[in-house]
PDB file of C-alpha atoms and ligand atoms in Angstrom:
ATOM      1  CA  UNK A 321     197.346  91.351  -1.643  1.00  0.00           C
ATOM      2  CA  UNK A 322     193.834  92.133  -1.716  1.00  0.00           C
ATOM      3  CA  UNK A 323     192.818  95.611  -2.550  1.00  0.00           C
ATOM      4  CA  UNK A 324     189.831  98.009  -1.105  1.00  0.00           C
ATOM      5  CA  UNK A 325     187.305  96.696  -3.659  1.00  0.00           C
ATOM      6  CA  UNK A 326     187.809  93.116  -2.833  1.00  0.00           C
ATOM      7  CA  UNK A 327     187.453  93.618   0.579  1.00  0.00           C
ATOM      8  CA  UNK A 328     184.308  95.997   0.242  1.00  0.00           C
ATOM      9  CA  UNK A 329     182.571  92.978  -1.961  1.00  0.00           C
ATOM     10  CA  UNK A 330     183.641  90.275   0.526  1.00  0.00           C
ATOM     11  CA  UNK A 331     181.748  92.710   3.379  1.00  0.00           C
ATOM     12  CA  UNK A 332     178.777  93.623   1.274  1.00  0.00           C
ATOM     13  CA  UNK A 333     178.600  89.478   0.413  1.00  0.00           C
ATOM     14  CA  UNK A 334     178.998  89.067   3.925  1.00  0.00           C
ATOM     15  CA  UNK A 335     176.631  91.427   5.278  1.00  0.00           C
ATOM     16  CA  UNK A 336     173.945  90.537   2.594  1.00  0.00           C
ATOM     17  CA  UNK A 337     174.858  86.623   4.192  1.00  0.00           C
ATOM     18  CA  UNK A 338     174.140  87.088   8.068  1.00  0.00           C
ATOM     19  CA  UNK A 339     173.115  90.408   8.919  1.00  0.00           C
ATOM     20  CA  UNK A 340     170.061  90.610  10.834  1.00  0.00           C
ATOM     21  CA  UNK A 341     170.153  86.991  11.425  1.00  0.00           C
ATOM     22  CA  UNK A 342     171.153  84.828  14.678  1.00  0.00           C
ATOM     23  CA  UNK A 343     174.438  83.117  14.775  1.00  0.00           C
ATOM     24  CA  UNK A 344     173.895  78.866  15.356  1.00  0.00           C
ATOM     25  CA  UNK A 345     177.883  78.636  15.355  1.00  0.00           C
ATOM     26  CA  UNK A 346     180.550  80.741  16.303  1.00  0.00           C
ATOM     27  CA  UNK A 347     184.066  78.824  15.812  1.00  0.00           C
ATOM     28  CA  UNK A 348     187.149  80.825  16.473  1.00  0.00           C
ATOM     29  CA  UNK A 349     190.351  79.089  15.789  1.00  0.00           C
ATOM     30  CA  UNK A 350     192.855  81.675  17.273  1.00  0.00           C
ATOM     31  CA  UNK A 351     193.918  80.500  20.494  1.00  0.00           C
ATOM     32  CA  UNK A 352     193.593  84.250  21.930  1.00  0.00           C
ATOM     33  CA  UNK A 353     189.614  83.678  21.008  1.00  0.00           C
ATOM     34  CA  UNK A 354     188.956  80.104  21.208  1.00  0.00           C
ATOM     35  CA  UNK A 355     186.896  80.361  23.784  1.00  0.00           C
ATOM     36  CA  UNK A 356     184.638  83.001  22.289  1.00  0.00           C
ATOM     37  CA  UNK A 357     181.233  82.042  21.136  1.00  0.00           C
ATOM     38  CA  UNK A 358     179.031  83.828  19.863  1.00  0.00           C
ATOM     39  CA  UNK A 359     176.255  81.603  19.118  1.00  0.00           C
ATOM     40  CA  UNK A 360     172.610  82.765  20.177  1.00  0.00           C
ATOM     41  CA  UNK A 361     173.629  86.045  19.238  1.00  0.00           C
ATOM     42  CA  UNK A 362     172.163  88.709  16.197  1.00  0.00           C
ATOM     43  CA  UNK A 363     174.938  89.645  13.523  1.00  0.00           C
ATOM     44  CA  UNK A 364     173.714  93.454  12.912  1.00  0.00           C
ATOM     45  CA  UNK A 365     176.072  94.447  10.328  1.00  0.00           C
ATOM     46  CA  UNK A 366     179.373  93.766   8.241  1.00  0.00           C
ATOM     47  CA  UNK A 367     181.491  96.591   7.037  1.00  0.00           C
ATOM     48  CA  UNK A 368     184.451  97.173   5.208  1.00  0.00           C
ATOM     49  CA  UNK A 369     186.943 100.004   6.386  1.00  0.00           C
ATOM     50  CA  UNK A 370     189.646 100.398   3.937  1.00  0.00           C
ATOM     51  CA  UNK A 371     191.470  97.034   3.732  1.00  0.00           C
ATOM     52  CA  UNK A 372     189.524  96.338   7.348  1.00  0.00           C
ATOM     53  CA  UNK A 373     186.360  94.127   8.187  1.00  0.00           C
ATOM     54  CA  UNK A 374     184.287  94.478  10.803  1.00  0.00           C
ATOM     55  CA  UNK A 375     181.605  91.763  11.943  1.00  0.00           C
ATOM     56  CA  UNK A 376     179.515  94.293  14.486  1.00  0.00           C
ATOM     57  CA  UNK A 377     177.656  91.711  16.848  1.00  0.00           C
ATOM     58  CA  UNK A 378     176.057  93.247  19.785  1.00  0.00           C
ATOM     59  CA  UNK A 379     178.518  94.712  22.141  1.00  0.00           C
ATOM     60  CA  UNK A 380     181.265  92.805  20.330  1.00  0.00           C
ATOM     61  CA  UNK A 381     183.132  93.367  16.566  1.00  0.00           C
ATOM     62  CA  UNK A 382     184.795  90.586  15.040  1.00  0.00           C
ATOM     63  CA  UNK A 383     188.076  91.937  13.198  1.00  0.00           C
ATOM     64  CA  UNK A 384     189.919  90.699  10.278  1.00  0.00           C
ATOM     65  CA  UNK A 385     192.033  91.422   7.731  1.00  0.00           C
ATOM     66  CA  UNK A 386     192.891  89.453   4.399  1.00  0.00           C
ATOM     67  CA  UNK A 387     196.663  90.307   4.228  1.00  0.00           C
ATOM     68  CA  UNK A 388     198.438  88.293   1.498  1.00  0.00           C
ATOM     69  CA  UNK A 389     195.937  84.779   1.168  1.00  0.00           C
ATOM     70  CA  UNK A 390     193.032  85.774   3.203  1.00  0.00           C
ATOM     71  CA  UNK A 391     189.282  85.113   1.885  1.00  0.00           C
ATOM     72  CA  UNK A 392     185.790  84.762   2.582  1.00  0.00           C
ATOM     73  CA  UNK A 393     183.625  82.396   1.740  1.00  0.00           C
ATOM     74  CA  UNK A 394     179.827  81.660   2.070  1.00  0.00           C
ATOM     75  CA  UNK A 395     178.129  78.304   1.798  1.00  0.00           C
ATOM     76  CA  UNK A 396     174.856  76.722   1.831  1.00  0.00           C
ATOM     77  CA  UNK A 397     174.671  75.101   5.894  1.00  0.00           C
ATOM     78  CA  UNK A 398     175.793  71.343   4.096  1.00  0.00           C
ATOM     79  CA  UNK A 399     177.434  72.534   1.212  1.00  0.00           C
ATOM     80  CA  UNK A 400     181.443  71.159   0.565  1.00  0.00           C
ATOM     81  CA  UNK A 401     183.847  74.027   1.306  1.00  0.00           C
ATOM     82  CA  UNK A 402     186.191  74.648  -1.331  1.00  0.00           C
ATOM     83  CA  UNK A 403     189.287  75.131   0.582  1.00  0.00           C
ATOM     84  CA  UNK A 404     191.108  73.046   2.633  1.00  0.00           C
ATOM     85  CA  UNK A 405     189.089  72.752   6.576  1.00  0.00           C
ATOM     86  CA  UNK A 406     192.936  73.451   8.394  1.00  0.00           C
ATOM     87  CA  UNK A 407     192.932  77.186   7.015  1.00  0.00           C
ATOM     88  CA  UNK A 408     189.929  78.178   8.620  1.00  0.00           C
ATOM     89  CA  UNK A 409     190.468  80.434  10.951  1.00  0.00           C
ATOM     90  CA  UNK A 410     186.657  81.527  12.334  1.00  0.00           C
ATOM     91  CA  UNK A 411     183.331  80.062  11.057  1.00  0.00           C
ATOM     92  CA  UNK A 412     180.053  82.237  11.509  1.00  0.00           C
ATOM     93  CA  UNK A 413     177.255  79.573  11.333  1.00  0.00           C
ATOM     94  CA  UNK A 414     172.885  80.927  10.968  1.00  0.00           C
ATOM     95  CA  UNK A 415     170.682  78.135  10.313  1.00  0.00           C
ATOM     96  CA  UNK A 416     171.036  78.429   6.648  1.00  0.00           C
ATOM     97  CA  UNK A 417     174.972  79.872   5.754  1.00  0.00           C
ATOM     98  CA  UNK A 418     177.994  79.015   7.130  1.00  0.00           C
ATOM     99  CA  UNK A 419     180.900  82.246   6.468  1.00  0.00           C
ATOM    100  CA  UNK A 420     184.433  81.200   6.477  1.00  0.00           C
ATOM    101  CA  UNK A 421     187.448  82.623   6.748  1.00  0.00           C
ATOM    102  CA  UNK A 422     190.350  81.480   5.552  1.00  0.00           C
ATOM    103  CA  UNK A 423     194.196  82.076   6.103  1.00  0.00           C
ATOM    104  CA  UNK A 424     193.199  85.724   7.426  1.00  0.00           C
ATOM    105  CA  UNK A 425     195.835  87.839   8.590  1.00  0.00           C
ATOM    106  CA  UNK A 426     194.163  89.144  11.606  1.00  0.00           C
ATOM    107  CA  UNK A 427     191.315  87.615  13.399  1.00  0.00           C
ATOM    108  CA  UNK A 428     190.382  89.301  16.629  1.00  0.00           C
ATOM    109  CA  UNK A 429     187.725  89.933  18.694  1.00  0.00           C
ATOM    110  CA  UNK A 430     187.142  93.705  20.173  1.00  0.00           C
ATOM    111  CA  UNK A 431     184.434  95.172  22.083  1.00  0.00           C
ATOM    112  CA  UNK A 432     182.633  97.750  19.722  1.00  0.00           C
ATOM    113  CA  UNK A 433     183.901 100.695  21.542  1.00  0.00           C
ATOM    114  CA  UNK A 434     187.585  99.699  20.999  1.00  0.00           C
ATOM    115  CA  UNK A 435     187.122  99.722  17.372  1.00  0.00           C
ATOM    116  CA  UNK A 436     189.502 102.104  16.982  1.00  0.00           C
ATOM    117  CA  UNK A 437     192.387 100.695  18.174  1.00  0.00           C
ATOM    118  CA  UNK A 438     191.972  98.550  15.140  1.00  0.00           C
ATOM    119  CA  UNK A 439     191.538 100.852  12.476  1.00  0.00           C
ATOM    120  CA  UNK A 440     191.825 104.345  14.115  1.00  0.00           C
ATOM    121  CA  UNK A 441     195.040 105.103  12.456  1.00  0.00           C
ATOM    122  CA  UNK A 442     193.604 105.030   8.766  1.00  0.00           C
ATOM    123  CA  UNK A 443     193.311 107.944   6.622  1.00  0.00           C
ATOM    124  CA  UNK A 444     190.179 108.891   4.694  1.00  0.00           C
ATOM    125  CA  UNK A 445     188.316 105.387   3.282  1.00  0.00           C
ATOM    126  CA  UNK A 446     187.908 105.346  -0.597  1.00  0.00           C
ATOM    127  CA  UNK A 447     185.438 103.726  -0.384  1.00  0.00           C
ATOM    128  CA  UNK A 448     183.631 105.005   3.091  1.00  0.00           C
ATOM    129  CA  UNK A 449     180.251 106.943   2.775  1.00  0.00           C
ATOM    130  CA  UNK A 450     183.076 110.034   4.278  1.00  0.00           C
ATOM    131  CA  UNK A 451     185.467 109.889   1.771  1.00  0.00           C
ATOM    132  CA  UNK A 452     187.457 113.120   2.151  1.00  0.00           C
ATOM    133  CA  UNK A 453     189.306 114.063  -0.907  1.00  0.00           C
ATOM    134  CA  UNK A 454     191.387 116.834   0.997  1.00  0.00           C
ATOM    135  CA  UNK A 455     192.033 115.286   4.102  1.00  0.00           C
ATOM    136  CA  UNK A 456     193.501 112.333   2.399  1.00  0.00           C
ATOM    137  CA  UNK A 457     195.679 114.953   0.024  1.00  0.00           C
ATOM    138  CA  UNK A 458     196.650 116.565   3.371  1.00  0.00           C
ATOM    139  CA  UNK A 459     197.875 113.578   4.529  1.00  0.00           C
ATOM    140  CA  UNK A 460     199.908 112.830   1.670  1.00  0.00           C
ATOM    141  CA  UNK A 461     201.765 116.125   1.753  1.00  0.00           C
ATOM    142  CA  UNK A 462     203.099 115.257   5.211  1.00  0.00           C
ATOM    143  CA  UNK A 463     205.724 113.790   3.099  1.00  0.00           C
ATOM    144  CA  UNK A 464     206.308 115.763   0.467  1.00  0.00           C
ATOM    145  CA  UNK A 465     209.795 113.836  -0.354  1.00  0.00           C
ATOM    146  CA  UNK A 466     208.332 110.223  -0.399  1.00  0.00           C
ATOM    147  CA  UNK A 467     207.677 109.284  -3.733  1.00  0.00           C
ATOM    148  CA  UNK A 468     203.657 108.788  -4.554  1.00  0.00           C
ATOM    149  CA  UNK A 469     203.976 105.060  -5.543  1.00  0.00           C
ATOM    150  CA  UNK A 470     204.940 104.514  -2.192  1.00  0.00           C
ATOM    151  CA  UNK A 471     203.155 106.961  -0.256  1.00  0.00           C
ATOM    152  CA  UNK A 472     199.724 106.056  -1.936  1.00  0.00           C
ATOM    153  CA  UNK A 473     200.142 102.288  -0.352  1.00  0.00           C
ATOM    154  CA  UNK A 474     200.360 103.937   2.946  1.00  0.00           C
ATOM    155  CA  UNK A 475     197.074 103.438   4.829  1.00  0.00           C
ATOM    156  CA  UNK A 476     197.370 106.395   7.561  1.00  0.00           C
ATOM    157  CA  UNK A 477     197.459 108.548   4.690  1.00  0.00           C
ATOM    158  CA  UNK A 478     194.401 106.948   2.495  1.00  0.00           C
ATOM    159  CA  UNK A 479     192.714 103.902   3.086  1.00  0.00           C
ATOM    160  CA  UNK A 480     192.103 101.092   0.250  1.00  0.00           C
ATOM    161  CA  UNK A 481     194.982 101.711  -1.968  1.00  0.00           C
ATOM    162  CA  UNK A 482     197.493  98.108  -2.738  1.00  0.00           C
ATOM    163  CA  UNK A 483     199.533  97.484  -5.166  1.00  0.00           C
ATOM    164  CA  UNK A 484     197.547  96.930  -8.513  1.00  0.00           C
ATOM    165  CA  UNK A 485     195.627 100.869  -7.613  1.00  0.00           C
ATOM    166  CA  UNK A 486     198.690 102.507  -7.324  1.00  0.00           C
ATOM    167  CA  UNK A 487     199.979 101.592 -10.558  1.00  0.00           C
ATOM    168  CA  UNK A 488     196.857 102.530 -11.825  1.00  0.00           C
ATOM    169  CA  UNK A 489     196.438 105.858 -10.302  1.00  0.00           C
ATOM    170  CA  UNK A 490     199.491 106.663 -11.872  1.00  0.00           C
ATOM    171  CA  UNK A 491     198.877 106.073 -14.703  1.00  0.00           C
ATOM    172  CA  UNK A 492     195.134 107.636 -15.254  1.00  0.00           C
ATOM    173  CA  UNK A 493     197.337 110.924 -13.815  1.00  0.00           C
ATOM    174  CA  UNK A 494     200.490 110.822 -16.010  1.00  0.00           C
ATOM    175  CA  UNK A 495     202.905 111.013 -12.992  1.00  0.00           C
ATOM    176  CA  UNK A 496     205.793 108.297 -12.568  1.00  0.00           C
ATOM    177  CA  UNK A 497     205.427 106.510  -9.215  1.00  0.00           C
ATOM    178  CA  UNK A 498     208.814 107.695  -7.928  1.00  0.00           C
ATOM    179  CA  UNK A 499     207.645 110.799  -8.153  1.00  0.00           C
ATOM    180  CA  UNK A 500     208.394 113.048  -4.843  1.00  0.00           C
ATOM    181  CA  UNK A 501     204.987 113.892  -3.229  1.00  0.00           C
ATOM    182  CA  UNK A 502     205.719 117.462  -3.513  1.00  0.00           C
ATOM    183  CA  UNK A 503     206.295 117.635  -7.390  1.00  0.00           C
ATOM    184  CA  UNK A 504     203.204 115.788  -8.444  1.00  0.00           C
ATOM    185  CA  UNK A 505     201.122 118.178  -9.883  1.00  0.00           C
ATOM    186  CA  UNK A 506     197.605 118.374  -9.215  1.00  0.00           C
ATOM    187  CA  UNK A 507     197.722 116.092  -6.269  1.00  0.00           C
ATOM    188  CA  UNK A 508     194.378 116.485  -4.986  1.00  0.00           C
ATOM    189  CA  UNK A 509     193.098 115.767  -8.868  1.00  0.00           C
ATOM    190  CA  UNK A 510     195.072 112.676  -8.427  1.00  0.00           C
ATOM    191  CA  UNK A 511     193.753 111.863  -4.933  1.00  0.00           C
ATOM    192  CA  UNK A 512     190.324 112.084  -6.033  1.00  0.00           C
ATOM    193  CA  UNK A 513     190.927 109.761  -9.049  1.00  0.00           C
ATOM    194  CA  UNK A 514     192.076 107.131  -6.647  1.00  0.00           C
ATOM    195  CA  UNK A 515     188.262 107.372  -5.418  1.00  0.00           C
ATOM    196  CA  UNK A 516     186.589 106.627  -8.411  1.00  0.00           C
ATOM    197  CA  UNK A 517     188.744 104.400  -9.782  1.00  0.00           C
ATOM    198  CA  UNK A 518     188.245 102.428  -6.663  1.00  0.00           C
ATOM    199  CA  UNK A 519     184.172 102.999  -6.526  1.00  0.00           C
ATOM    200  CA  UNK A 520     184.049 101.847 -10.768  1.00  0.00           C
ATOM    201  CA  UNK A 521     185.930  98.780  -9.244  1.00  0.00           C
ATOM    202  CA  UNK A 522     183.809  97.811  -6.133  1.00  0.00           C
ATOM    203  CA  UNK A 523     180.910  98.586  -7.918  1.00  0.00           C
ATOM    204  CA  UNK A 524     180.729  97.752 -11.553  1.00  0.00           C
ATOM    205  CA  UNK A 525     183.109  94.660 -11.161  1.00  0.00           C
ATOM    206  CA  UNK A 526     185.170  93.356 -12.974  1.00  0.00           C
ATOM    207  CA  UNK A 527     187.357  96.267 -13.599  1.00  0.00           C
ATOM    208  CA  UNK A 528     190.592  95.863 -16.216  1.00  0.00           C
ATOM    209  CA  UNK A 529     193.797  97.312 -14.954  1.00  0.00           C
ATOM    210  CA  UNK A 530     195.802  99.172 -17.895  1.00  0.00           C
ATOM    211  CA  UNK A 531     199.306  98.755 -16.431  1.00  0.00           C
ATOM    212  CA  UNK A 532     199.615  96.696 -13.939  1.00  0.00           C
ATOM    213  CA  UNK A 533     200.637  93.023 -14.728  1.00  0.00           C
ATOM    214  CA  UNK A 534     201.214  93.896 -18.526  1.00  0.00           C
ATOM    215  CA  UNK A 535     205.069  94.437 -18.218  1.00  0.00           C
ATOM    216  CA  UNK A 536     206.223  95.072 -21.697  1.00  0.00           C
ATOM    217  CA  UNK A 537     202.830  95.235 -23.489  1.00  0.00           C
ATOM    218  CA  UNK A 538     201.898  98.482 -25.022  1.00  0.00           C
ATOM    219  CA  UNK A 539     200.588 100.882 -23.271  1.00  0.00           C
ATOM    220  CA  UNK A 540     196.944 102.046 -24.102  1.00  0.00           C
ATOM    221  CA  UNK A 541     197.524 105.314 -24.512  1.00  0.00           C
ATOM    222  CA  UNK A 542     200.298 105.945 -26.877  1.00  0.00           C
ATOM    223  CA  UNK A 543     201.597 102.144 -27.508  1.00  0.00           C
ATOM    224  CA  UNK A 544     205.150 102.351 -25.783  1.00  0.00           C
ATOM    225  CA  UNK A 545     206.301  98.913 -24.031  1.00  0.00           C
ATOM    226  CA  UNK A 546     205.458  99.135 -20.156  1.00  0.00           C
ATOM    227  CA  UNK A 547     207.711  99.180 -17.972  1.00  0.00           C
ATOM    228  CA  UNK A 548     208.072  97.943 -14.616  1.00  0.00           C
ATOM    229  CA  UNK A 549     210.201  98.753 -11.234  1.00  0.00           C
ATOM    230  CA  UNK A 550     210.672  98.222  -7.588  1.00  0.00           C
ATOM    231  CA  UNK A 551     210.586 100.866  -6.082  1.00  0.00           C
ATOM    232  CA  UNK A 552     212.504  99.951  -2.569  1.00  0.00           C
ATOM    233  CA  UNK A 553     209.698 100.583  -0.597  1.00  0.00           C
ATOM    234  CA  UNK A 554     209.985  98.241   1.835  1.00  0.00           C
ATOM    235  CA  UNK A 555     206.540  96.599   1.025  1.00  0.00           C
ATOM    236  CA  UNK A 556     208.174  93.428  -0.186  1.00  0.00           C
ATOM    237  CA  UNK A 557     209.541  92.553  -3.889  1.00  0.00           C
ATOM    238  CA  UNK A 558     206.270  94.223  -5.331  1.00  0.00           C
ATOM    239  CA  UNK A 559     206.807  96.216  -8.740  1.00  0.00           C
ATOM    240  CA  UNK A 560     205.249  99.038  -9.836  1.00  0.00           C
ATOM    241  CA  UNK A 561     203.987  99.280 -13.744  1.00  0.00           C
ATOM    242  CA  UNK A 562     203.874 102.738 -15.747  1.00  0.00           C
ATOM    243  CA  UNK A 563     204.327 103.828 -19.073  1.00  0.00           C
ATOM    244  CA  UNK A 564     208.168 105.271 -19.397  1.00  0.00           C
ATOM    245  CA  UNK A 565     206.656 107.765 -22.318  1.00  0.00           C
ATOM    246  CA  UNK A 566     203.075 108.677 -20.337  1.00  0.00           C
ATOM    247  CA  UNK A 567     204.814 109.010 -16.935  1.00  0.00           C
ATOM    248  CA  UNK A 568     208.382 110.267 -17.572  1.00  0.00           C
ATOM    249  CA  UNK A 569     210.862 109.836 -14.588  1.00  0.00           C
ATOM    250  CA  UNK A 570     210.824 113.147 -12.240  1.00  0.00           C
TER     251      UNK A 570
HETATM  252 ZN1   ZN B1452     201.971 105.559 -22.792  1.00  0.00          ZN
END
């Protein structure tokens, strides 16, 4: 599943693509919003909020989310798309682009003022302008038994965070993800890290994880095997990575 960073570099390729310019096509392929068209009008910005992406079109915000297969793409107005034409789901035509999006989770139109019905219920972004380090940590406490490789993918409580970060953020902090929320120490240290390991990703792509996907190669810190674990979470068969000498079990 696509993490923060991904989806803040498909908004800021997004943004860069049509903001500021008039839509020539506006093809929804939801049945809810097939009727929608936006054409004639000005795109005035695209951005990301946590996993979130919102079009902002006059009085109107177009609202996706990648889930699992979702993309982006932008084209030149004739150029072949490389993805099959049946996944579309909306097309954003200006006389020179043409943005699609394919196999998106969530594709709905909202007026701007009911924004937050979409994404109201996220915590602070990692990658928003207002990150709050302390809010987010304040969030995570509301659980103090969940264990932080599950609570961390929990986007009321921070915003950005999937499976590949988490492992990560673990790591970087020397605290096994089925840690209880209430022993980790330093939590707010940890919290924090999330942020700029998130902002080095977005920003100075492309970023190399150190335990996630490397089951059973040696860990970069003290060369121990990695290990990796599901941690029942609920989220699907996704494992977690850590280093069993680094991050010993609570
Ligand atoms: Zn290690």
């Amino acid at each position: 599943m696509p993490e923060g960073d991904v989806v803040f570099l498909a908004a800021k390729r997004l943004h860069r693509a049509l903001a500021g310019k008039t839509l020539t096509g506006c093809d929804i392929r939801v049945p809810r919003y097939a009727t929608v068209d936006l054409s004639g009008h000005r795109v005035d910005e695209v951005v990301p909020r946590g996993k979130h992406l919102l079009a902002r079109i006059g009085e109107l915000t177009i609202h996706t989310h990648l889930k699992m297969e979702g993309v982006w793409h932008v084209y030149g107005a004739d150029e072949r798309w490389r993805r099959p034409a049946h996944q579309a789901r909306i097309i954003l035509r200006t006389e020179d682009v043409a943005a699609v999006g394919f196999s998106l989770g969530i594709t709905e139109v909202l007026r701007r003022d009911e924004e937050v019905t979409a994404v109201g219920h996220l915590g602070p972004d990692l990658l928003g302008a207002d990150w709050d380090a302390a809010e987010a940590t304040r969030r995570l406490c509301r659980e103090p038994h969940s264990p932080i490789g599950i609570a961390l993918l929990d986007q009321t409580n921070l915003a950005g965070i999937g499976n590949i970060y988490r492992s990560e953020v673990c790591f970087l902090s020397r605290v096994h993800p089925a840690t209880p929320i209430g022993a980790v120490p330093e939590l707010e240290a940890l919290t924090d890290r999330a942020h700029r390991v998130l902002t080095q990703a977005a920003h100075h792509p492309p970023w190399r994880a150190h335990v996630y996907g490397r089951y059973r190669m040696p860990c970069p810190r003290c060369g121990a095997n990695i290990a990796r674990e599901n941690l029942g979470d609920g989220y699907g068969d996704r494992s977690v990575y850590y280093c069993p000498r680094c991050q010993p079990p609570p």
